[in-house]
Short mmCIF file of C-alpha atoms in Angstrom, two decimals:
data_model
loop_
_atom_site.label_atom_id
_atom_site.label_comp_id
_atom_site.label_asym_id
_atom_site.label_seq_id
_atom_site.Cartn_x
_atom_site.Cartn_y
_atom_site.Cartn_z
CA UNK U 1 176.53 96.31 200.04
CA UNK U 2 179.37 97.57 198.12
CA UNK U 3 181.23 100.99 197.77
CA UNK U 4 179.84 101.15 194.72
CA UNK U 5 176.51 100.36 195.48
CA UNK U 6 176.57 103.78 197.09
CA UNK U 7 177.87 106.14 194.45
CA UNK U 8 175.33 108.64 194.17
CA UNK U 9 173.40 108.26 197.84
CA UNK U 10 174.61 112.04 199.14
CA UNK U 11 173.04 113.08 196.21
CA UNK U 12 169.99 111.07 197.65
CA UNK U 13 167.78 111.40 194.38
CA UNK U 14 166.51 109.78 191.69
CA UNK U 15 167.01 111.74 188.09
CA UNK U 16 164.23 113.57 187.05
CA UNK U 17 164.53 114.05 183.37
CA UNK U 18 162.15 113.52 180.58
CA UNK U 19 161.66 111.68 177.18
CA UNK U 20 158.50 110.12 175.34
CA UNK U 21 157.83 106.62 176.76
CA UNK U 22 156.82 104.02 174.22
CA UNK U 23 154.44 100.91 175.05
CA UNK U 24 154.15 98.24 173.26
CA UNK U 25 150.46 98.09 172.54
CA UNK U 26 150.35 94.59 171.45
CA UNK U 27 152.27 92.97 175.10
CA UNK U 28 149.83 92.90 177.88
CA UNK U 29 151.36 92.24 181.60
CA UNK U 30 150.65 93.34 185.57
CA UNK U 31 150.93 95.90 187.71
CA UNK U 32 152.26 94.81 191.51
CA UNK U 33 149.33 95.51 192.62
CA UNK U 34 147.40 93.15 189.87
CA UNK U 35 146.00 95.42 187.52
CA UNK U 36 146.10 95.53 183.35
CA UNK U 37 149.88 97.07 182.32
CA UNK U 38 151.17 97.40 179.16
CA UNK U 39 155.04 96.82 178.89
CA UNK U 40 157.64 99.30 176.54
CA UNK U 41 160.15 98.15 173.87
CA UNK U 42 163.98 98.29 174.67
CA UNK U 43 165.10 101.72 175.19
CA UNK U 44 161.88 103.16 176.48
CA UNK U 45 162.47 101.04 179.52
CA UNK U 46 166.03 101.48 179.65
CA UNK U 47 165.73 105.09 179.98
CA UNK U 48 162.87 104.88 182.21
CA UNK U 49 164.88 102.66 183.85
CA UNK U 50 168.53 104.29 183.96
CA UNK U 51 166.63 107.84 185.02
CA UNK U 52 164.08 106.75 188.12
CA UNK U 53 167.27 104.22 189.45
CA UNK U 54 170.15 104.75 191.87
CA UNK U 55 172.16 101.80 191.60
CA UNK U 56 171.82 99.14 194.55
CA UNK U 57 168.72 101.01 195.29
CA UNK U 58 165.26 99.07 197.22
CA UNK U 59 162.32 99.96 195.45
CA UNK U 60 159.04 99.57 197.04
CA UNK U 61 158.35 96.26 194.43
CA UNK U 62 161.58 95.50 193.25
CA UNK U 63 164.90 94.79 195.20
CA UNK U 64 167.70 95.74 194.41
CA UNK U 65 169.77 93.17 192.66
CA UNK U 66 166.58 92.53 190.17
CA UNK U 67 166.18 96.29 189.21
CA UNK U 68 170.27 96.00 188.94
CA UNK U 69 170.25 92.93 186.90
CA UNK U 70 167.48 94.38 184.24
CA UNK U 71 169.57 97.41 183.99
CA UNK U 72 172.74 95.19 182.64
CA UNK U 73 169.99 93.29 180.43
CA UNK U 74 168.67 96.13 179.05
CA UNK U 75 171.79 98.11 178.26
CA UNK U 76 173.10 94.92 176.18
CA UNK U 77 169.53 94.40 174.60
CA UNK U 78 169.68 97.84 173.82
CA UNK U 79 173.51 98.26 172.64
CA UNK U 80 172.24 94.80 169.75
CA UNK U 81 169.78 96.81 168.45
CA UNK U 82 171.16 100.11 167.56
CA UNK U 83 174.53 101.06 169.73
CA UNK U 84 174.98 104.58 168.00
CA UNK U 85 171.80 105.43 170.12
CA UNK U 86 173.28 103.87 173.58
CA UNK U 87 176.04 105.97 172.74
CA UNK U 88 174.26 109.46 172.66
CA UNK U 89 171.87 108.10 175.59
CA UNK U 90 175.23 107.71 178.73
CA UNK U 91 176.99 111.11 178.02
CA UNK U 92 173.52 112.31 178.22
CA UNK U 93 172.74 110.53 181.31
CA UNK U 94 175.55 111.89 182.98
CA UNK U 95 175.49 115.52 181.88
CA UNK U 96 171.77 116.99 181.82
CA UNK U 97 170.27 113.92 183.97
CA UNK U 98 173.66 114.88 185.89
CA UNK U 99 173.53 110.83 187.99
CA UNK U 100 176.95 109.30 188.60
CA UNK U 101 176.39 105.52 188.76
CA UNK U 102 174.15 104.42 185.99
CA UNK U 103 175.92 106.20 183.30
CA UNK U 104 179.02 104.52 184.40
CA UNK U 105 177.46 101.30 185.12
CA UNK U 106 176.12 101.27 181.33
CA UNK U 107 179.38 102.36 179.71
CA UNK U 108 180.71 99.15 181.31
CA UNK U 109 178.22 97.20 180.23
CA UNK U 110 178.31 98.73 176.71
CA UNK U 111 181.78 97.36 175.89
CA UNK U 112 180.57 94.44 177.44
CA UNK U 113 178.08 94.21 175.25
CA UNK U 114 180.37 94.70 172.01
CA UNK U 115 179.30 98.97 171.48
CA UNK U 116 181.86 100.07 168.98
CA UNK U 117 182.07 103.19 170.99
CA UNK U 118 183.54 102.83 173.54
CA UNK U 119 186.34 104.73 174.37
CA UNK U 120 184.27 106.93 173.74
CA UNK U 121 181.15 106.14 175.52
CA UNK U 122 183.36 104.74 179.30
CA UNK U 123 184.75 109.44 178.70
CA UNK U 124 181.40 110.28 178.38
CA UNK U 125 180.47 108.18 181.64
CA UNK U 126 182.76 110.47 183.71
CA UNK U 127 182.15 113.81 184.71
CA UNK U 128 184.25 113.82 188.52
CA UNK U 129 187.11 112.86 189.41
CA UNK U 130 186.92 109.73 191.16
CA UNK U 131 184.61 108.29 188.89
CA UNK U 132 187.41 106.81 186.64
CA UNK U 133 187.95 104.75 189.64
CA UNK U 134 184.98 103.70 190.13
CA UNK U 135 184.40 102.72 186.81
CA UNK U 136 187.88 100.18 187.51
CA UNK U 137 185.73 99.18 190.85
CA UNK U 138 182.80 98.37 189.75
CA UNK U 139 184.42 95.77 186.87
CA UNK U 140 186.68 93.86 189.09
CA UNK U 141 183.99 93.22 191.47
CA UNK U 142 182.40 91.61 188.40
CA UNK U 143 184.44 90.58 185.02
CA UNK U 144 187.70 90.63 187.49
CA UNK U 145 191.05 92.49 186.56
CA UNK U 146 191.23 91.96 183.29
CA UNK U 147 190.11 95.03 181.39
CA UNK U 148 189.27 95.54 177.96
CA UNK U 149 190.75 98.20 175.52
CA UNK U 150 187.80 100.69 175.05
CA UNK U 151 187.46 101.02 179.37
CA UNK U 152 190.84 101.15 180.03
CA UNK U 153 191.39 103.71 176.82
CA UNK U 154 188.16 105.65 177.90
CA UNK U 155 189.43 106.07 181.29
CA UNK U 156 193.18 106.90 181.08
CA UNK U 157 191.34 109.64 178.55
CA UNK U 158 189.04 111.07 181.41
CA UNK U 159 191.44 111.06 183.68
CA UNK U 160 193.91 112.82 182.05
CA UNK U 161 190.86 115.26 181.74
CA UNK U 162 189.66 115.30 185.53
CA UNK U 163 192.93 114.84 187.75
CA UNK U 164 193.85 118.11 188.85
CA UNK U 165 195.88 118.97 192.77
CA UNK U 166 192.10 120.46 194.06
CA UNK U 167 190.29 116.81 192.93
CA UNK U 168 193.66 114.84 194.68
CA UNK U 169 193.40 116.47 197.40
CA UNK U 170 189.14 115.72 197.64
CA UNK U 171 188.78 112.28 196.17
CA UNK U 172 192.29 110.71 196.48
CA UNK U 173 191.35 109.32 200.36
CA UNK U 174 193.64 107.34 202.02
CA UNK U 175 190.98 105.12 203.28
CA UNK U 176 189.54 104.84 199.45
CA UNK U 177 190.43 101.54 197.72
CA UNK U 178 190.89 102.53 194.62
CA UNK U 179 193.46 105.46 194.81
CA UNK U 180 193.62 107.61 191.87
CA UNK U 181 197.89 106.05 191.45
CA UNK U 182 195.98 102.66 190.43
CA UNK U 183 193.79 104.64 187.51
CA UNK U 184 197.48 106.01 186.38
CA UNK U 185 198.99 102.83 186.61
CA UNK U 186 196.45 100.40 185.19
CA UNK U 187 195.06 102.10 182.39
CA UNK U 188 198.78 103.86 181.33
CA UNK U 189 197.53 107.50 181.67
CA UNK U 190 199.72 110.01 179.80
CA UNK U 191 200.52 113.54 181.33
CA UNK U 192 199.14 116.30 179.34
CA UNK U 193 201.62 118.53 180.76
CA UNK U 194 204.46 119.17 182.40
CA UNK U 195 202.43 120.00 185.81
CA UNK U 196 199.66 117.13 186.06
CA UNK U 197 203.09 114.62 185.02
CA UNK U 198 204.32 116.36 188.77
CA UNK U 199 200.62 115.59 190.15
CA UNK U 200 200.32 112.29 188.68
CA UNK U 201 204.38 111.43 190.41
CA UNK U 202 203.81 113.00 193.83
CA UNK U 203 200.09 110.54 193.78
CA UNK U 204 202.44 107.66 192.95
CA UNK U 205 204.67 108.20 195.20
CA UNK U 206 201.99 108.95 197.82
CA UNK U 207 199.67 105.74 197.19
CA UNK U 208 203.44 103.66 197.69
CA UNK U 209 204.60 105.48 200.65
CA UNK U 210 207.53 107.37 198.70
CA UNK U 211 208.68 110.41 200.09
CA UNK U 212 205.86 112.94 199.09
CA UNK U 213 207.25 116.38 198.55
CA UNK U 214 205.33 118.88 196.80
CA UNK U 215 207.68 119.75 194.09
CA UNK U 216 207.10 123.76 193.47
CA UNK U 217 204.82 122.87 190.09
CA UNK U 218 201.96 122.01 192.52
CA UNK U 219 201.30 125.01 194.54
CA UNK U 220 198.13 124.48 196.20
CA UNK U 221 199.06 120.80 197.18
CA UNK U 222 202.30 122.18 198.66
CA UNK U 223 199.70 124.32 200.58
CA UNK U 224 197.78 122.26 201.67
CA UNK U 225 200.96 120.36 203.17
CA UNK U 226 201.85 123.63 204.96
CA UNK U 227 198.50 123.69 206.83
CA UNK U 228 198.98 120.29 206.99
CA UNK U 229 202.08 120.59 209.52
CA UNK U 230 201.10 123.53 211.80
CA UNK U 231 201.04 122.36 215.15
CA UNK U 232 197.37 121.31 216.04
CA UNK U 233 197.33 123.99 219.63
CA UNK U 234 198.64 126.48 216.43
CA UNK U 235 195.86 126.04 213.85
CA UNK U 236 193.50 128.00 214.76
CA UNK U 237 195.06 131.29 213.84
CA UNK U 238 194.99 130.14 210.49
CA UNK U 239 191.66 129.63 209.83
CA UNK U 240 191.38 132.33 207.27
CA UNK U 241 189.37 131.80 204.16
CA UNK U 242 192.03 132.93 201.35
CA UNK U 243 194.69 130.77 203.41
CA UNK U 244 191.58 127.92 203.30
CA UNK U 245 190.88 128.85 199.80
CA UNK U 246 194.54 128.06 198.35
CA UNK U 247 194.73 124.81 199.45
CA UNK U 248 191.86 123.27 198.79
CA UNK U 249 190.92 122.86 202.01
CA UNK U 250 187.04 121.52 201.94
CA UNK U 251 184.35 122.02 204.33
CA UNK U 252 184.60 117.88 204.76
CA UNK U 253 188.34 118.17 205.52
CA UNK U 254 188.38 121.59 208.01
CA UNK U 255 186.82 119.86 210.52
CA UNK U 256 189.74 116.88 210.83
CA UNK U 257 192.67 119.38 210.74
CA UNK U 258 190.63 120.98 213.66
CA UNK U 259 190.68 118.31 215.42
CA UNK U 260 186.88 118.92 216.53
CA UNK U 261 183.33 120.16 214.96
CA UNK U 262 183.39 123.35 213.00
CA UNK U 263 182.07 126.61 215.25
CA UNK U 264 181.46 129.73 213.81
CA UNK U 265 184.45 130.85 213.22
CA UNK U 266 185.33 127.86 210.78
CA UNK U 267 182.02 127.83 209.72
CA UNK U 268 182.56 132.05 208.56
CA UNK U 269 185.91 130.98 206.85
CA UNK U 270 184.89 128.22 204.62
CA UNK U 271 181.68 129.41 203.37
CA UNK U 272 183.20 131.98 200.62
CA UNK U 273 184.47 128.14 199.38
CA UNK U 274 181.35 126.54 198.80
CA UNK U 275 179.71 125.11 196.09
CA UNK U 276 175.41 125.56 196.09
CA UNK U 277 175.34 121.95 197.11
CA UNK U 278 177.34 122.07 200.21
CA UNK U 279 175.61 125.77 201.24
CA UNK U 280 171.98 123.40 200.48
CA UNK U 281 173.24 120.43 202.81
CA UNK U 282 174.62 122.01 205.85
CA UNK U 283 171.85 125.66 206.15
CA UNK U 284 171.09 123.89 210.05
CA UNK U 285 174.83 123.52 211.21
CA UNK U 286 175.22 126.82 210.17
CA UNK U 287 172.25 127.94 212.59
CA UNK U 288 173.53 126.06 215.19
CA UNK U 289 177.01 127.46 215.49
CA UNK U 290 175.62 130.55 215.13
CA UNK U 291 176.69 132.18 212.21
CA UNK U 292 176.17 135.74 212.15
CA UNK U 293 174.32 137.56 209.38
CA UNK U 294 176.24 139.27 207.37
CA UNK U 295 177.57 136.04 206.21
CA UNK U 296 173.96 134.36 206.36
CA UNK U 297 173.13 136.94 204.01
CA UNK U 298 175.84 136.37 201.67
CA UNK U 299 175.09 132.96 201.37
CA UNK U 300 171.52 133.63 201.36
CA UNK U 301 172.05 135.61 198.24
CA UNK U 302 173.99 132.82 196.11
CA UNK U 303 171.29 130.63 196.81
CA UNK U 304 168.53 132.46 195.43
CA UNK U 305 170.25 134.00 192.55
CA UNK U 306 168.66 132.26 189.52
CA UNK U 307 172.05 132.17 187.01
CA UNK U 308 173.40 129.80 190.20
CA UNK U 309 170.91 128.12 190.85
CA UNK U 310 171.07 126.93 186.78
CA UNK U 311 174.70 126.81 187.16
CA UNK U 312 174.38 124.30 190.49
CA UNK U 313 171.76 122.48 188.25
CA UNK U 314 169.71 121.24 191.94
CA UNK U 315 166.90 119.40 191.39
CA UNK U 316 164.21 121.44 192.70
CA UNK U 317 163.15 119.06 195.67
CA UNK U 318 166.99 119.80 197.37
CA UNK U 319 165.15 123.51 197.84
CA UNK U 320 162.62 121.20 200.04
CA UNK U 321 165.03 119.04 201.71
CA UNK U 322 166.99 121.92 202.63
CA UNK U 323 163.70 124.13 203.90
CA UNK U 324 162.63 121.27 205.90
CA UNK U 325 165.85 121.13 208.30
CA UNK U 326 166.79 124.13 208.58
CA UNK U 327 165.86 125.83 211.87
CA UNK U 328 165.84 129.59 211.17
CA UNK U 329 163.19 131.05 208.73
CA UNK U 330 166.76 133.66 207.48
CA UNK U 331 166.49 131.18 205.07
CA UNK U 332 162.79 131.09 204.26
CA UNK U 333 162.77 133.81 201.25
CA UNK U 334 166.00 132.80 199.57
CA UNK U 335 164.67 128.99 199.26
CA UNK U 336 161.37 130.38 197.99
CA UNK U 337 163.44 132.42 195.51
CA UNK U 338 165.75 129.17 194.74
CA UNK U 339 163.09 126.72 193.86
CA UNK U 340 160.87 128.91 191.83
CA UNK U 341 163.74 129.90 189.43
CA UNK U 342 164.23 125.53 190.09
CA UNK U 343 161.22 125.29 187.98
CA UNK U 344 160.77 129.22 185.62
CA UNK U 345 160.21 126.78 182.72
CA UNK U 346 157.43 125.05 183.43
CA UNK U 347 154.55 127.19 181.94
CA UNK U 348 151.15 128.09 181.98
CA UNK U 349 149.20 125.37 180.02
CA UNK U 350 145.66 127.05 178.16
CA UNK U 351 142.90 125.56 179.43
CA UNK U 352 141.65 123.34 182.00
CA UNK U 353 144.18 121.15 183.07
CA UNK U 354 143.75 117.88 185.95
CA UNK U 355 146.43 117.28 187.85
CA UNK U 356 146.25 114.12 189.69
CA UNK U 357 149.61 113.66 192.23
CA UNK U 358 149.93 109.88 193.16
CA UNK U 359 149.70 109.94 197.34
CA UNK U 360 150.02 106.51 197.77
CA UNK U 361 151.99 103.84 200.31
CA UNK U 362 154.77 103.31 197.58
CA UNK U 363 155.05 106.89 196.98
CA UNK U 364 156.28 107.90 200.30
CA UNK U 365 159.11 105.84 200.76
CA UNK U 366 162.34 108.24 199.92
CA UNK U 367 163.11 108.29 196.79
CA UNK U 368 166.76 106.74 197.75
CA UNK U 369 167.73 105.07 200.83
CA UNK U 370 169.98 108.10 202.44
CA UNK U 371 167.45 110.73 201.07
CA UNK U 372 164.82 112.16 203.35
CA UNK U 373 162.73 113.06 200.44
CA UNK U 374 159.61 111.16 199.76
CA UNK U 375 158.58 110.22 195.95
CA UNK U 376 155.08 112.43 196.84
CA UNK U 377 156.83 115.89 197.59
CA UNK U 378 159.20 115.70 194.32
CA UNK U 379 155.47 115.35 192.45
CA UNK U 380 153.91 117.58 194.38
CA UNK U 381 157.07 120.09 193.98
CA UNK U 382 155.54 120.15 189.85
CA UNK U 383 152.01 119.45 190.76
CA UNK U 384 151.96 122.87 192.90
CA UNK U 385 154.37 124.49 190.41
CA UNK U 386 152.01 123.71 187.35
CA UNK U 387 148.83 124.87 189.37
CA UNK U 388 150.62 127.91 190.41
CA UNK U 389 151.30 129.43 186.72
CA UNK U 390 148.22 127.64 184.95
CA UNK U 391 145.07 129.24 184.44
CA UNK U 392 143.29 127.07 185.29
CA UNK U 393 144.40 124.09 187.08
CA UNK U 394 142.64 122.09 188.85
CA UNK U 395 145.09 120.14 191.79
CA UNK U 396 144.50 116.83 193.16
CA UNK U 397 145.90 114.46 195.66
CA UNK U 398 144.78 111.04 194.77
CA UNK U 399 145.23 107.05 196.04
CA UNK U 400 142.37 104.98 197.12
CA UNK U 401 140.43 108.11 197.36
CA UNK U 402 141.15 111.76 196.22
CA UNK U 403 141.00 114.83 197.56
CA UNK U 404 141.49 118.98 196.08
CA UNK U 405 144.76 120.66 196.96
CA UNK U 406 143.65 124.80 195.73
CA UNK U 407 147.21 126.62 195.01
CA UNK U 408 146.81 130.09 194.63
CA UNK U 409 149.10 131.85 192.21
CA UNK U 410 151.11 133.74 195.08
CA UNK U 411 152.09 130.98 197.29
CA UNK U 412 154.71 130.09 198.09
CA UNK U 413 155.31 126.65 196.32
CA UNK U 414 157.75 125.22 199.41
CA UNK U 415 155.02 125.86 202.12
CA UNK U 416 152.50 124.31 199.29
CA UNK U 417 154.34 121.48 199.14
CA UNK U 418 154.66 120.40 202.78
CA UNK U 419 150.64 121.36 202.94
CA UNK U 420 149.89 118.80 200.12
CA UNK U 421 152.22 116.40 201.94
CA UNK U 422 150.93 116.81 205.64
CA UNK U 423 147.32 116.05 203.97
CA UNK U 424 147.97 112.89 201.74
CA UNK U 425 146.25 110.80 204.86
CA UNK U 426 142.98 112.17 203.07
CA UNK U 427 143.08 109.94 200.70
CA UNK U 428 144.00 106.49 201.89
CA UNK U 429 146.72 103.86 201.07
CA UNK U 430 146.57 102.03 197.94
CA UNK U 431 146.23 103.37 194.22
CA UNK U 432 143.05 103.18 191.91
CA UNK U 433 144.44 105.04 189.22
CA UNK U 434 140.94 105.05 187.47
CA UNK U 435 138.38 105.26 190.01
CA UNK U 436 140.49 108.67 190.79
CA UNK U 437 139.86 109.23 187.40
CA UNK U 438 136.34 108.76 186.47
CA UNK U 439 135.77 110.39 190.05
CA UNK U 440 137.92 114.05 189.30
CA UNK U 441 137.66 114.27 185.82
CA UNK U 442 135.38 117.47 183.84
CA UNK U 443 135.92 117.66 180.00
CA UNK U 444 139.14 119.22 180.87
CA UNK U 445 141.68 120.21 178.18
CA UNK U 446 144.76 118.01 179.12
CA UNK U 447 145.09 115.29 181.88
CA UNK U 448 148.87 114.36 183.79
CA UNK U 449 149.35 112.53 186.44
CA UNK U 450 152.39 111.95 188.54
CA UNK U 451 152.84 108.08 189.54
CA UNK U 452 154.90 105.12 190.17
CA UNK U 453 152.20 103.83 187.35
CA UNK U 454 151.60 100.43 189.62
CA UNK U 455 148.01 101.04 190.46
CA UNK U 456 145.21 98.30 191.66
CA UNK U 457 142.92 96.67 189.25
CA UNK U 458 139.80 98.89 188.94
CA UNK U 459 136.23 99.66 186.34
CA UNK U 460 137.19 99.78 182.08
CA UNK U 461 138.89 96.86 181.71
CA UNK U 462 142.75 97.30 180.33
CA UNK U 463 142.29 101.36 180.18
CA UNK U 464 142.78 102.92 183.36
CA UNK U 465 142.45 106.17 182.33
CA UNK U 466 139.51 105.41 180.66
CA UNK U 467 137.14 108.14 181.56
CA UNK U 468 139.35 110.44 180.04
CA UNK U 469 138.05 110.81 176.23
CA UNK U 470 140.16 109.30 173.53
CA UNK U 471 140.43 112.99 171.87
CA UNK U 472 142.07 114.71 175.47
CA UNK U 473 145.51 114.47 175.84
CA UNK U 474 147.18 112.03 179.21
CA UNK U 475 150.30 112.92 179.84
CA UNK U 476 152.48 110.66 182.44
CA UNK U 477 154.86 110.95 184.49
CA UNK U 478 156.23 108.05 185.87
CA UNK U 479 158.28 107.96 188.81
CA UNK U 480 159.06 104.10 189.28
CA UNK U 481 160.40 102.98 186.71
CA UNK U 482 159.36 99.64 187.29
CA UNK U 483 158.42 97.37 183.87
CA UNK U 484 155.09 97.24 184.09
CA UNK U 485 152.76 100.97 182.64
CA UNK U 486 148.99 101.76 182.55
CA UNK U 487 149.28 103.39 180.07
CA UNK U 488 148.62 102.82 176.69
CA UNK U 489 151.43 105.28 175.10
CA UNK U 490 151.74 105.18 171.82
CA UNK U 491 148.44 105.24 170.85
CA UNK U 492 147.04 109.09 170.21
CA UNK U 493 147.02 111.78 172.83
CA UNK U 494 148.44 108.85 175.34
CA UNK U 495 151.49 109.70 176.36
CA UNK U 496 154.19 108.57 179.25
CA UNK U 497 157.29 110.74 180.24
CA UNK U 498 160.22 109.21 182.33
CA UNK U 499 161.35 111.15 185.35
CA UNK U 500 159.98 114.30 186.08
CA UNK U 501 161.52 118.13 186.11
CA UNK U 502 160.65 121.01 184.08
CA UNK U 503 161.55 119.12 180.68
CA UNK U 504 158.01 117.57 181.05
CA UNK U 505 155.79 120.31 180.32
CA UNK U 506 158.74 121.78 177.33
CA UNK U 507 157.44 118.53 176.26
CA UNK U 508 154.05 119.11 177.00
CA UNK U 509 153.94 121.90 175.07
CA UNK U 510 155.75 120.41 171.85
CA UNK U 511 153.57 116.68 171.80
CA UNK U 512 150.56 119.60 172.14
CA UNK U 513 151.98 122.50 168.97
CA UNK U 514 151.90 118.96 166.92
CA UNK U 515 156.04 119.13 167.44
CA UNK U 516 158.01 116.15 167.50
CA UNK U 517 158.85 115.84 171.55
CA UNK U 518 161.36 112.99 170.48
CA UNK U 519 164.63 111.72 172.87
CA UNK U 520 166.29 114.40 174.24
CA UNK U 521 169.70 113.54 173.14
#
């Protein structure tokens, strides 16, 4: 697996955002388990694959190479069909869906397909300072070093916008194949001011092995250089939060500077400058190091703050992973408040709602190779959030069989997710959606199904949800991104969404109110 293929593995998740997906009723196929299925139009298939796909990821039914090639093919087809739509879609993937690798690939392939807004699309796909180099890494690995002008200019625009002192210290590691200086030279990036001009000279000097004494125009890099000059035996005397922050020292680099693992004093010095995602990833490390209660209280307060939750844009199931990995219960209340805030837009739907969460074997694999979170856990977060807020929600897990999972309104979302996941064996290992519908539908006002849509054949011919009357809305939330789907989206009261977050339920409300719920960009 290439370096680029591992982009966003640290995130370890799929994107969980939504839009109605339309299936072509006249184009029939089979699921990977042999059930009758449908295929979608090009835009719908591209959207669904993009928001459920990490570049280079193996999935239960589709290899990484096949999945990535299908993505590239769809970008070219969609660009040929509607280049303006793709030009809006790619920046949305990065800004709102919070994906990294999919927008990079889509932007490059948009240019390759002859899209007329290549420079703007490439620039719009890049939001972190290491991403301009990732565009060059991807393009040159596949197509050689003859960069098209739209890619050069889009990458240059992004580098000019993103390259700062702190970004250089964090993302321009000497072990990287593509450095910031390579981007500057190959794309002829023009600095935006004198400070950035000084930064570019420093980056170029460092890349080419020249003397790199930082000028006064680069105070953060100068402070960082001063810390690096401190003899190793004296460095612990400089473990001060303000000193570390002023020098752009991250928690990742602190251990190397100290020459060993982070202890309590080191963590307590660097924690004030850590972001929410870094805090979530390190709760177990805080406990192992014995971080004091006063500092832990500040960490918990930041994690639980609704405004911080919104700003951090963490996927809700990240809080499940943090809760499961933490050794101490002192984080539990904060994480429960955080996940409640992250699912705050899940509404209390009127009437009676049947929610079916797929617990089959294909849903039990991690959402990414380096993630401990399964698709079932991601699905369970939203099924339980809906059950907690709904007026009358019947939550069921299904595979070969079904089981009922009652949820009290005051129950902890985090502990309920663990309880549901602990019961998955009760339903078996296969995927039998038609049978689950027959066994559970009892004149509900709507049905929500969270699944990868790869069911086994069942009774009812082509309609896997034939037990639900045509007048009753069925909302399928597709977590797999595979080409075939068993839901005939596009028919009256049959809707499919790509990915999963609380926006899914907002769209359900719009559809039930008779308002448009089109593309979210």
